[in-house]
mmCIF file with all atom_site columns, C-alpha atoms in Angstrom:
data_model
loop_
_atom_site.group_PDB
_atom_site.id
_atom_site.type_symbol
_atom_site.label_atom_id
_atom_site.label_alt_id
_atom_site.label_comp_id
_atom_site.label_asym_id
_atom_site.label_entity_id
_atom_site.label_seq_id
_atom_site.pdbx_PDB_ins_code
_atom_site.Cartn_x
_atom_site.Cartn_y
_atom_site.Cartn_z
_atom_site.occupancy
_atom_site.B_iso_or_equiv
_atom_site.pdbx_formal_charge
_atom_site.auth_seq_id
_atom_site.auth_comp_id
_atom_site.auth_asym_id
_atom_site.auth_atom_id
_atom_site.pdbx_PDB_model_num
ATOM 1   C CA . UNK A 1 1   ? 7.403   -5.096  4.621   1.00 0.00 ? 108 UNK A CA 1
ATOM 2   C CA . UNK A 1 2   ? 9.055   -7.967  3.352   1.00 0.00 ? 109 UNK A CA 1
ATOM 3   C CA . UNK A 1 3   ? 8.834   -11.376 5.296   1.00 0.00 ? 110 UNK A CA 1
ATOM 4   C CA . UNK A 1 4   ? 10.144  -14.355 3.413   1.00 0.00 ? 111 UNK A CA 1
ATOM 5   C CA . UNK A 1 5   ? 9.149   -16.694 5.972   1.00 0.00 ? 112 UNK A CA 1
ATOM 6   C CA . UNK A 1 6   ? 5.504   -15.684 5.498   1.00 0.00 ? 113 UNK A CA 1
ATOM 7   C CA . UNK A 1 7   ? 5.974   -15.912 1.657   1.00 0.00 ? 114 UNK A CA 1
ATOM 8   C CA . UNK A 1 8   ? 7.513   -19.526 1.892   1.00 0.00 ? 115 UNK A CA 1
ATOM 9   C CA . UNK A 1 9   ? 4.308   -20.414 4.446   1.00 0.00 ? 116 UNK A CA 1
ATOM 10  C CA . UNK A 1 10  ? 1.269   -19.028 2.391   1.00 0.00 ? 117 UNK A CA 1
ATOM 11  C CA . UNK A 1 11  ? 2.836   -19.526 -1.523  1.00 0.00 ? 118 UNK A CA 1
ATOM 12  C CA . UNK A 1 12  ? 1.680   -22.412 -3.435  1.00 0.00 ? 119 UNK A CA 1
ATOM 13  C CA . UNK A 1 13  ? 4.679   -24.478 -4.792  1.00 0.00 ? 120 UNK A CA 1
ATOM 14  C CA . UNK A 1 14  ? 5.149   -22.747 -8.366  1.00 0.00 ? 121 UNK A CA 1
ATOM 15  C CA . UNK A 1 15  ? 3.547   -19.857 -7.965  1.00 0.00 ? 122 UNK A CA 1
ATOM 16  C CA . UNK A 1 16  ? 5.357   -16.541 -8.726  1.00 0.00 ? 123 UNK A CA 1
ATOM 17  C CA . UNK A 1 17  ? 6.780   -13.824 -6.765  1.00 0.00 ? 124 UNK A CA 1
ATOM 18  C CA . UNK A 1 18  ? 6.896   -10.483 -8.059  1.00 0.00 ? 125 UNK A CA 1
ATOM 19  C CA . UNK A 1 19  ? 9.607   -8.146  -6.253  1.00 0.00 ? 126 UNK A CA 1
ATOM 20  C CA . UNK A 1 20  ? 12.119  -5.542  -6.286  1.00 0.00 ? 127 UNK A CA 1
ATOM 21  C CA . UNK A 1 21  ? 15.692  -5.664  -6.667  1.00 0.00 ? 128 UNK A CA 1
ATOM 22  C CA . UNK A 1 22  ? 16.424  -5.423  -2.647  1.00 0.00 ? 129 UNK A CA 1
ATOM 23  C CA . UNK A 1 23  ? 14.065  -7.709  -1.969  1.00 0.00 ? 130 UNK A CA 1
ATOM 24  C CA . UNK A 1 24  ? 15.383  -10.157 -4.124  1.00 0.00 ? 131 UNK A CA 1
ATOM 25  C CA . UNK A 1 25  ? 18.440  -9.805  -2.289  1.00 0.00 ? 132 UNK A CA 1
ATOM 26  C CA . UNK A 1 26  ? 16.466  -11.878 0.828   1.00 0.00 ? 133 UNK A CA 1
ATOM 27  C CA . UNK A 1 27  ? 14.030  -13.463 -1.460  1.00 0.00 ? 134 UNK A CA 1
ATOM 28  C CA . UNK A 1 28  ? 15.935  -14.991 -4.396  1.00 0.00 ? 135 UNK A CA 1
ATOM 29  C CA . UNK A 1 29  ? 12.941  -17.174 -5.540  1.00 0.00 ? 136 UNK A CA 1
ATOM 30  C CA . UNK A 1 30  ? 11.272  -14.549 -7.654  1.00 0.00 ? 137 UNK A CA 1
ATOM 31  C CA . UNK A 1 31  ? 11.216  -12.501 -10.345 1.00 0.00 ? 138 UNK A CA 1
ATOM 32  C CA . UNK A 1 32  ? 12.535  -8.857  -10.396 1.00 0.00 ? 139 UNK A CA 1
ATOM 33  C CA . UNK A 1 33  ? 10.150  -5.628  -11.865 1.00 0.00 ? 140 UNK A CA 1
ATOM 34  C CA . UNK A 1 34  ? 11.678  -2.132  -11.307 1.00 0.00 ? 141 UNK A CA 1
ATOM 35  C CA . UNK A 1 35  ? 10.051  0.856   -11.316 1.00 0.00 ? 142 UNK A CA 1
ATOM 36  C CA . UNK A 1 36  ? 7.746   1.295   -14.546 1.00 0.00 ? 143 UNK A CA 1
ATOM 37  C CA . UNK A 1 37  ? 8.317   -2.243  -15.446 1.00 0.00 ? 144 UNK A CA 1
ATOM 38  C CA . UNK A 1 38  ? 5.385   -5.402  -16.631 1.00 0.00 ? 145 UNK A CA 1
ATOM 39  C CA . UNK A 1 39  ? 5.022   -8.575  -17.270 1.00 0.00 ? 146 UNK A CA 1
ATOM 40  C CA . UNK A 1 40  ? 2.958   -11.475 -16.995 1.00 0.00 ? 147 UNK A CA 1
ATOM 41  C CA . UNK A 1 41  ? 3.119   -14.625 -14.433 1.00 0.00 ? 148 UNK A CA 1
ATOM 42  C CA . UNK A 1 42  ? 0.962   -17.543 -14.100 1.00 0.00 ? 149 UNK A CA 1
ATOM 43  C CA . UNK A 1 43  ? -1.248  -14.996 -16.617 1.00 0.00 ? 150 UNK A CA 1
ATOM 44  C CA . UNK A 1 44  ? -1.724  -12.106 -14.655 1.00 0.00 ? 151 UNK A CA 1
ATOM 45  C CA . UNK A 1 45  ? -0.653  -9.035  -15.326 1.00 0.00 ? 152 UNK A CA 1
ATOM 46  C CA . UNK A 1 46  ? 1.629   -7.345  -13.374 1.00 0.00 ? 153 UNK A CA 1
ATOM 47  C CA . UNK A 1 47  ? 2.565   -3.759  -13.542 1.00 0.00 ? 154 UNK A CA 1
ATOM 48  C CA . UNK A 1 48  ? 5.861   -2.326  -11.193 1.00 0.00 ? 155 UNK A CA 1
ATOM 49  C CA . UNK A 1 49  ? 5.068   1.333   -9.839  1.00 0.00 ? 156 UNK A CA 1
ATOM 50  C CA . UNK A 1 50  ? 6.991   3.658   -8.525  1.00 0.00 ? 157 UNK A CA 1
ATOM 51  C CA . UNK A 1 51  ? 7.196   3.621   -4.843  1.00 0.00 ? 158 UNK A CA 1
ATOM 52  C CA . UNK A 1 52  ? 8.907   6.167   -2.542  1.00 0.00 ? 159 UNK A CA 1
ATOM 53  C CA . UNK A 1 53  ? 9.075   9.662   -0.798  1.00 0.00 ? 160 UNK A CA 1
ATOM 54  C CA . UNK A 1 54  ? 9.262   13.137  -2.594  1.00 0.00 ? 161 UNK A CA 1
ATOM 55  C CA . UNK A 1 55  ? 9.573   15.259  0.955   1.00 0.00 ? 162 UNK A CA 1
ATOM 56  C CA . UNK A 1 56  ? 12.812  17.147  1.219   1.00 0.00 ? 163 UNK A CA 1
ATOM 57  C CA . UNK A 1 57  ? 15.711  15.871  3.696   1.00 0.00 ? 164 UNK A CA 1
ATOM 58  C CA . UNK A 1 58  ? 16.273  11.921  4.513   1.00 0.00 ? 165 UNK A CA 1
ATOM 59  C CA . UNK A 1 59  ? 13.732  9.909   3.041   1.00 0.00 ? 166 UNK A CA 1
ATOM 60  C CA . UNK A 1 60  ? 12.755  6.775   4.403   1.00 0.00 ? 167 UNK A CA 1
ATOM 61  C CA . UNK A 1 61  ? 11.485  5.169   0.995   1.00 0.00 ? 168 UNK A CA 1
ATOM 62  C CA . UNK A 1 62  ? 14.203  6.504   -1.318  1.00 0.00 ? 169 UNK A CA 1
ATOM 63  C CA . UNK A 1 63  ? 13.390  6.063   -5.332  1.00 0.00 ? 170 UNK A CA 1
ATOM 64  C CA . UNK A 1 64  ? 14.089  3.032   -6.801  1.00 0.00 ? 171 UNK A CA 1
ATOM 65  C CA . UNK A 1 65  ? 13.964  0.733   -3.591  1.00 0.00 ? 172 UNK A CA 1
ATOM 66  C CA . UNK A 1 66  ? 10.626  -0.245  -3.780  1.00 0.00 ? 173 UNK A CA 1
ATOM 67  C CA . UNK A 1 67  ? 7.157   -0.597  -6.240  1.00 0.00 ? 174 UNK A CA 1
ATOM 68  C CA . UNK A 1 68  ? 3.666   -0.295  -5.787  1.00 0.00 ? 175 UNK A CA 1
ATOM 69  C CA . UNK A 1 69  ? 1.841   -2.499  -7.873  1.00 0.00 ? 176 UNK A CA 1
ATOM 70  C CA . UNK A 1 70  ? -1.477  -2.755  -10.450 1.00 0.00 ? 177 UNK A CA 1
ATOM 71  C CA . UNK A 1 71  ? -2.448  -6.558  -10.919 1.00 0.00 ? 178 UNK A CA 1
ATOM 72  C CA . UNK A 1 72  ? -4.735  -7.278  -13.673 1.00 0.00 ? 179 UNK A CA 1
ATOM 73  C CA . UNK A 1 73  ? -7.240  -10.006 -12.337 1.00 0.00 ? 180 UNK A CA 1
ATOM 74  C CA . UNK A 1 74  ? -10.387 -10.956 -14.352 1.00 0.00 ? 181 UNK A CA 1
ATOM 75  C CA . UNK A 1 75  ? -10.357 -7.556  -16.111 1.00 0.00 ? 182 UNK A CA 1
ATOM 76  C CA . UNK A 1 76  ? -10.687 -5.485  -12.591 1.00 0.00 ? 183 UNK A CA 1
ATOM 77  C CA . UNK A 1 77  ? -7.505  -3.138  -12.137 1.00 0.00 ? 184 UNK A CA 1
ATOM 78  C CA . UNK A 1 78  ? -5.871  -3.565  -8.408  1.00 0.00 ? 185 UNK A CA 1
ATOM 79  C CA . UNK A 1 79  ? -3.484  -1.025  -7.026  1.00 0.00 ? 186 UNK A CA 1
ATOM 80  C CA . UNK A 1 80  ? -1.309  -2.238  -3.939  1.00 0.00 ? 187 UNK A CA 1
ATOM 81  C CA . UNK A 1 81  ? 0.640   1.100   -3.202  1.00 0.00 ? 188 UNK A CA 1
ATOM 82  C CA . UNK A 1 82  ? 3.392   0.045   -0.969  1.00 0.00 ? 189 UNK A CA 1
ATOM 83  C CA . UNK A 1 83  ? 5.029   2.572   0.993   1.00 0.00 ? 190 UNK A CA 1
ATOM 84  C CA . UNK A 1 84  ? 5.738   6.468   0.307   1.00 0.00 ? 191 UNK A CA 1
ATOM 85  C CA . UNK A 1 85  ? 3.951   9.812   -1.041  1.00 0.00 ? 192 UNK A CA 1
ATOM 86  C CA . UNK A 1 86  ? 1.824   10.505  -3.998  1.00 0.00 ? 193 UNK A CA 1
ATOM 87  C CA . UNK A 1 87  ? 4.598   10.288  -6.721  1.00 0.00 ? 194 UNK A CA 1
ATOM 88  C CA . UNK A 1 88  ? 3.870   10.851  -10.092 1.00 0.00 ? 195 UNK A CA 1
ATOM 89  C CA . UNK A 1 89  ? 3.501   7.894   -11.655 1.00 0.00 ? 196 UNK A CA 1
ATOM 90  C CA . UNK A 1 90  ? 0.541   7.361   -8.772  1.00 0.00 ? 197 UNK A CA 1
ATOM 91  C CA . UNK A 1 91  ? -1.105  10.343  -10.220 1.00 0.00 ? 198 UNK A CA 1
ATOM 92  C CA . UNK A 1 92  ? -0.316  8.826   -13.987 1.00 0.00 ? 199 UNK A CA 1
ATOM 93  C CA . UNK A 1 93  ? -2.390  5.655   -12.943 1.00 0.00 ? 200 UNK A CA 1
ATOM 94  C CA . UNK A 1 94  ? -5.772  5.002   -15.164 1.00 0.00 ? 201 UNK A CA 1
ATOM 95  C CA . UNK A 1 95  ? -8.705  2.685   -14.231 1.00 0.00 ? 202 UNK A CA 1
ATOM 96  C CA . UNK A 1 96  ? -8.263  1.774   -11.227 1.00 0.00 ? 203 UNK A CA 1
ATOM 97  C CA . UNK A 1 97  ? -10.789 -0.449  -9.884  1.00 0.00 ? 204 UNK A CA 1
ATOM 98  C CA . UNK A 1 98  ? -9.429  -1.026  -6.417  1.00 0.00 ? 205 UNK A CA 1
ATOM 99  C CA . UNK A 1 99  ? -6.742  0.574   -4.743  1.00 0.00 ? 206 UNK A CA 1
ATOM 100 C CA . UNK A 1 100 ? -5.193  -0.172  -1.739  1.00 0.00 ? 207 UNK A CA 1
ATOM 101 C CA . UNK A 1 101 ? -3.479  3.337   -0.051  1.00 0.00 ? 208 UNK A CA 1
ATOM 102 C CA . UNK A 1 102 ? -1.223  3.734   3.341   1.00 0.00 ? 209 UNK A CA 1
ATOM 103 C CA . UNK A 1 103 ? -2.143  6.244   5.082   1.00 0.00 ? 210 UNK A CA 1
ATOM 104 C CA . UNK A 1 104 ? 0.136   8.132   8.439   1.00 0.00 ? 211 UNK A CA 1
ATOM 105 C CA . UNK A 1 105 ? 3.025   7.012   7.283   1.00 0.00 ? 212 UNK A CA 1
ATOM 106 C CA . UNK A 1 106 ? 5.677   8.007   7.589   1.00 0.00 ? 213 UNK A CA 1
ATOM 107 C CA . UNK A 1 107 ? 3.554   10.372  10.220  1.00 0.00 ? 214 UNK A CA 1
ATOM 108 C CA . UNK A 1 108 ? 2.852   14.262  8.318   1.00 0.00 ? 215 UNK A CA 1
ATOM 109 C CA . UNK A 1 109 ? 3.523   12.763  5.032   1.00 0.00 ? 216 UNK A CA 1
ATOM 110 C CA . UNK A 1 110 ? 0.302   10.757  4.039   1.00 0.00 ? 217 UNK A CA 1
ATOM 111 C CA . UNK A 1 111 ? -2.123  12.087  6.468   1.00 0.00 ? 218 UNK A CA 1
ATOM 112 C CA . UNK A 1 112 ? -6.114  12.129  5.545   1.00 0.00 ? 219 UNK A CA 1
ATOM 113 C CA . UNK A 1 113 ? -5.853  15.299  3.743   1.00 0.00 ? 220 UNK A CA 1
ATOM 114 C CA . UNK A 1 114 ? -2.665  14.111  1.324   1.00 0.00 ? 221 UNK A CA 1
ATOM 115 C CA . UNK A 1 115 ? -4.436  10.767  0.643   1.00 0.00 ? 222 UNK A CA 1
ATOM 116 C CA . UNK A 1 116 ? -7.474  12.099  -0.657  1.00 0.00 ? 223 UNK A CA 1
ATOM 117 C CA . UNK A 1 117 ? -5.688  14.454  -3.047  1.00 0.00 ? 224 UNK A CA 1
ATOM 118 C CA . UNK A 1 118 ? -3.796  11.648  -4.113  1.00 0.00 ? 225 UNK A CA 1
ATOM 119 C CA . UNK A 1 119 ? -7.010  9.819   -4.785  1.00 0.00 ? 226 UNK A CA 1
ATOM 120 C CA . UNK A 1 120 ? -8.601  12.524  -6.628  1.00 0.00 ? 227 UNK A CA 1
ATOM 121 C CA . UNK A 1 121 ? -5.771  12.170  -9.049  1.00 0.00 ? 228 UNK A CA 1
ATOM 122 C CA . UNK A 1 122 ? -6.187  8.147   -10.638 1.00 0.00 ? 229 UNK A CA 1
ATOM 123 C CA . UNK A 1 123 ? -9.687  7.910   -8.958  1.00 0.00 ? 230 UNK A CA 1
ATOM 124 C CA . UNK A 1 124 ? -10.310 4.750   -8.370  1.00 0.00 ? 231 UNK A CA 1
ATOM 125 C CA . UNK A 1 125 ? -13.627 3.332   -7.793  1.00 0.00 ? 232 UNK A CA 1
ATOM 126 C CA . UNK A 1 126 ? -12.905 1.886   -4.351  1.00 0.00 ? 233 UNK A CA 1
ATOM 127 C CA . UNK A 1 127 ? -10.013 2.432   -1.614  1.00 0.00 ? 234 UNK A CA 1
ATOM 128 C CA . UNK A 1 128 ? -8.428  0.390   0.857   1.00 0.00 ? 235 UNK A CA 1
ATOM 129 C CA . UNK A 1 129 ? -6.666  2.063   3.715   1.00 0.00 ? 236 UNK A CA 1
ATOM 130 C CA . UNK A 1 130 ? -3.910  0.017   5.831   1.00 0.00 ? 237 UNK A CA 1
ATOM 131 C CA . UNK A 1 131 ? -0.417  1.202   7.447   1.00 0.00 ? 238 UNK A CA 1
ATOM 132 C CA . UNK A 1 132 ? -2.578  3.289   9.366   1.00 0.00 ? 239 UNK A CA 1
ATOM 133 C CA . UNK A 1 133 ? -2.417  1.804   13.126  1.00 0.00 ? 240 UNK A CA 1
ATOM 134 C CA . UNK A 1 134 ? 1.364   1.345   13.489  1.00 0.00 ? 241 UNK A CA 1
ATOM 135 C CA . UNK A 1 135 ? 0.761   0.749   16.918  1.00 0.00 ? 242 UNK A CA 1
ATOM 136 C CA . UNK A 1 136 ? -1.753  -2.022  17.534  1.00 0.00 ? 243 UNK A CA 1
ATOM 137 C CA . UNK A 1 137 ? 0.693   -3.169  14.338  1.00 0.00 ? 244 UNK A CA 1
ATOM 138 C CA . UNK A 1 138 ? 3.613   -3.213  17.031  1.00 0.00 ? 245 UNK A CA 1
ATOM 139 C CA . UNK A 1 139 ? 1.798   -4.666  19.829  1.00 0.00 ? 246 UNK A CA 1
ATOM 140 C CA . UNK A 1 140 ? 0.535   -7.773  17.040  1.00 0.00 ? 247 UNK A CA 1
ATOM 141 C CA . UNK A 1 141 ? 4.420   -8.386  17.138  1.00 0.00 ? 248 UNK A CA 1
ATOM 142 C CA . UNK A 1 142 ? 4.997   -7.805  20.810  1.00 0.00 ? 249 UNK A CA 1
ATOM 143 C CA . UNK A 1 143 ? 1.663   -8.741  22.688  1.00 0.00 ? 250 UNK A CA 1
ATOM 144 C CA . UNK A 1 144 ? 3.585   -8.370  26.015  1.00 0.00 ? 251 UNK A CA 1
ATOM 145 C CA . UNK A 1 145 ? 3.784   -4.746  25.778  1.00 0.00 ? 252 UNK A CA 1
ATOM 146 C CA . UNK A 1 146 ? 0.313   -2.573  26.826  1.00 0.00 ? 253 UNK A CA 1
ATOM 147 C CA . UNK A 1 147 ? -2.345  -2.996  23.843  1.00 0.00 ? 254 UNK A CA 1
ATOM 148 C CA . UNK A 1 148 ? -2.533  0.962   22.614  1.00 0.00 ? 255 UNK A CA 1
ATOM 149 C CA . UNK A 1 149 ? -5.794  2.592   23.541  1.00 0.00 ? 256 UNK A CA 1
ATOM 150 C CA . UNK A 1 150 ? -5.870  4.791   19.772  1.00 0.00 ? 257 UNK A CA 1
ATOM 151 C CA . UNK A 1 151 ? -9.483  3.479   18.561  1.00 0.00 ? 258 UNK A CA 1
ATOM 152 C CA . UNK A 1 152 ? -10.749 6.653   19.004  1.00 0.00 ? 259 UNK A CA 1
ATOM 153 C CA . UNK A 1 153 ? -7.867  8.650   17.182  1.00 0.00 ? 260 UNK A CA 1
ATOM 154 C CA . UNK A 1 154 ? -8.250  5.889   14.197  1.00 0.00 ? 261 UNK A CA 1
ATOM 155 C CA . UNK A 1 155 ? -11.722 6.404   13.522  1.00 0.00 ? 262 UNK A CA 1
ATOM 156 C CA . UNK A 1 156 ? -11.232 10.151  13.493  1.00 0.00 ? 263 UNK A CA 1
ATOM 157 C CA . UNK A 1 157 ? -8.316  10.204  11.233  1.00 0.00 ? 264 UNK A CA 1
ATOM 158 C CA . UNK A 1 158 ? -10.709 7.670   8.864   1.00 0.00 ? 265 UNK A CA 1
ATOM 159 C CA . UNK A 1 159 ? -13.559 10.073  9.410   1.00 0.00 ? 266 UNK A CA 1
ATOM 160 C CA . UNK A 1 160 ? -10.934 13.154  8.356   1.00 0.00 ? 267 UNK A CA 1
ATOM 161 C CA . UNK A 1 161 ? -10.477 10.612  4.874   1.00 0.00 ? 268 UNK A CA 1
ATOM 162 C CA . UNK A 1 162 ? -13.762 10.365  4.631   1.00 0.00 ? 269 UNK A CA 1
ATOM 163 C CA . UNK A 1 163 ? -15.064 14.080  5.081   1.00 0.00 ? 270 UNK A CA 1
ATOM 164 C CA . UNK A 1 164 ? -11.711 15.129  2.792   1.00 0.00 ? 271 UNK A CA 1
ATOM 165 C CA . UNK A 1 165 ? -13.434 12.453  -0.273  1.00 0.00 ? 272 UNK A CA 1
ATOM 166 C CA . UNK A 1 166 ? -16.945 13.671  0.792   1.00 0.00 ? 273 UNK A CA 1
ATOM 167 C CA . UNK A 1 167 ? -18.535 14.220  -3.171  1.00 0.00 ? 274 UNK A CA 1
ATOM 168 C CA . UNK A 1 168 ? -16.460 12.125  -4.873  1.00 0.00 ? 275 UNK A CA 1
ATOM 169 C CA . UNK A 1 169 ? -17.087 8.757   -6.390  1.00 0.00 ? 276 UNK A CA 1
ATOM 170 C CA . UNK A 1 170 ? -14.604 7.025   -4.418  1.00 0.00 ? 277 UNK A CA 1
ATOM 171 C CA . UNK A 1 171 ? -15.606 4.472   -2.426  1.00 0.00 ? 278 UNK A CA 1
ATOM 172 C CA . UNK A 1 172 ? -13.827 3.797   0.866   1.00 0.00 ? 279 UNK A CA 1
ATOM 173 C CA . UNK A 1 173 ? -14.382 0.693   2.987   1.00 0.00 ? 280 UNK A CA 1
ATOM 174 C CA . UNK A 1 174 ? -12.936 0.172   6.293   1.00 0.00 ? 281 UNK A CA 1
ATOM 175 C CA . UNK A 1 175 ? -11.579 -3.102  6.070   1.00 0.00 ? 282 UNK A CA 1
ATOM 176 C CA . UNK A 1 176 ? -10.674 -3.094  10.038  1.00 0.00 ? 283 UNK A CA 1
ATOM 177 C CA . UNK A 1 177 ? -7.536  -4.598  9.376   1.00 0.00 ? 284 UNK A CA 1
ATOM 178 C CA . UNK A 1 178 ? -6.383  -3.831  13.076  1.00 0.00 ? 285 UNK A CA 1
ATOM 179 C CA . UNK A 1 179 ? -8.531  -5.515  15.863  1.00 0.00 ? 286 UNK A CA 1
ATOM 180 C CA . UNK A 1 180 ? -10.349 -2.376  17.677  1.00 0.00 ? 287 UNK A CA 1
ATOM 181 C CA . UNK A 1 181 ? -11.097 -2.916  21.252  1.00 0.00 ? 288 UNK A CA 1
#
């Protein structure tokens, strides 16, 4: 999710930001890429992927709002997905060294089961999870509420990822993102 204040803390002065449309609207110090486009800053490449939901009824990433991204860094391939369901330009994707995949969110869309399919599809050589503890993710913003108890229902839902890529060559780390108790 977008957080200019972060951006303004951790960006060097001059470096580039790569964003969408809407997020240029509260972040007018970058550089727009829609959907499908590329370019180059401070020379890496930069590719703009589509982003967004394909299940039926009210979606909460509609098209065109936001990108995934591919950045080009010392000839390795990284795929930062953003938010929403295996489009088709996802699927299109070619070697993919890293990729980095939500999973559980919204909840029933990209679920283990979804997210491996999904994988099967560009097949990159190693996968990231995140967006998958929304929870601990809340209480990180709001440590006066209860800490959630899940760490039992997260490694079982990685485990489900796991057993779902079991004889592939996909790699997936757990990068722990979310502190576990």
């Amino acid at each position: 999710h977008l957080d200019p204040a972060a951006i303004e803390r951790l960006r060097k002065p001059g470096a580039p930001v790569v964003l969408t449309a809407k997020a240029h609207e509260s972040f007018p110090h970058g550089t727009v890429l829609a959907n499908g486009e590329r370019g180059t800053f401070a020379g890496v490449r930069v590719e703009a992927v589509a982003a967004h939901d394909m299940t039926p009824g009210q979606p909460w990433h509609p098209p065109g709002e936001a990108n995934g991204y591919v950045v080009t860094l010392g000839g390795q391939r990284i795929f930062f997905s953003g938010v929403g369901e295996c489009v088709p330009e996802i699927q299109a994707l070619q070697d993919i060294h890293v990729a980095f995949m939500p999973m559980n969110l919204p909840l029933d869309r990209m679920r283990p089961r979804p997210v491996a399919e999904c994988l099967k599809t560009f097949r990159p050589k190693v996968v990231y999870l995140y967006h998958y503890d929304n929870a601990s993710a809340r209480w990180f913003a709001n440590p006066e509420q209860e800490r959630p108890d899940n760490a039992q229902e997260i490694a079982a839902t990685i485990q489900a990822l796991r057993d779902a890529l079991e004889g592939e060559s996909i790699e997936l780390r757990d990068a722990d993102w979310y502190r576990r108790r």
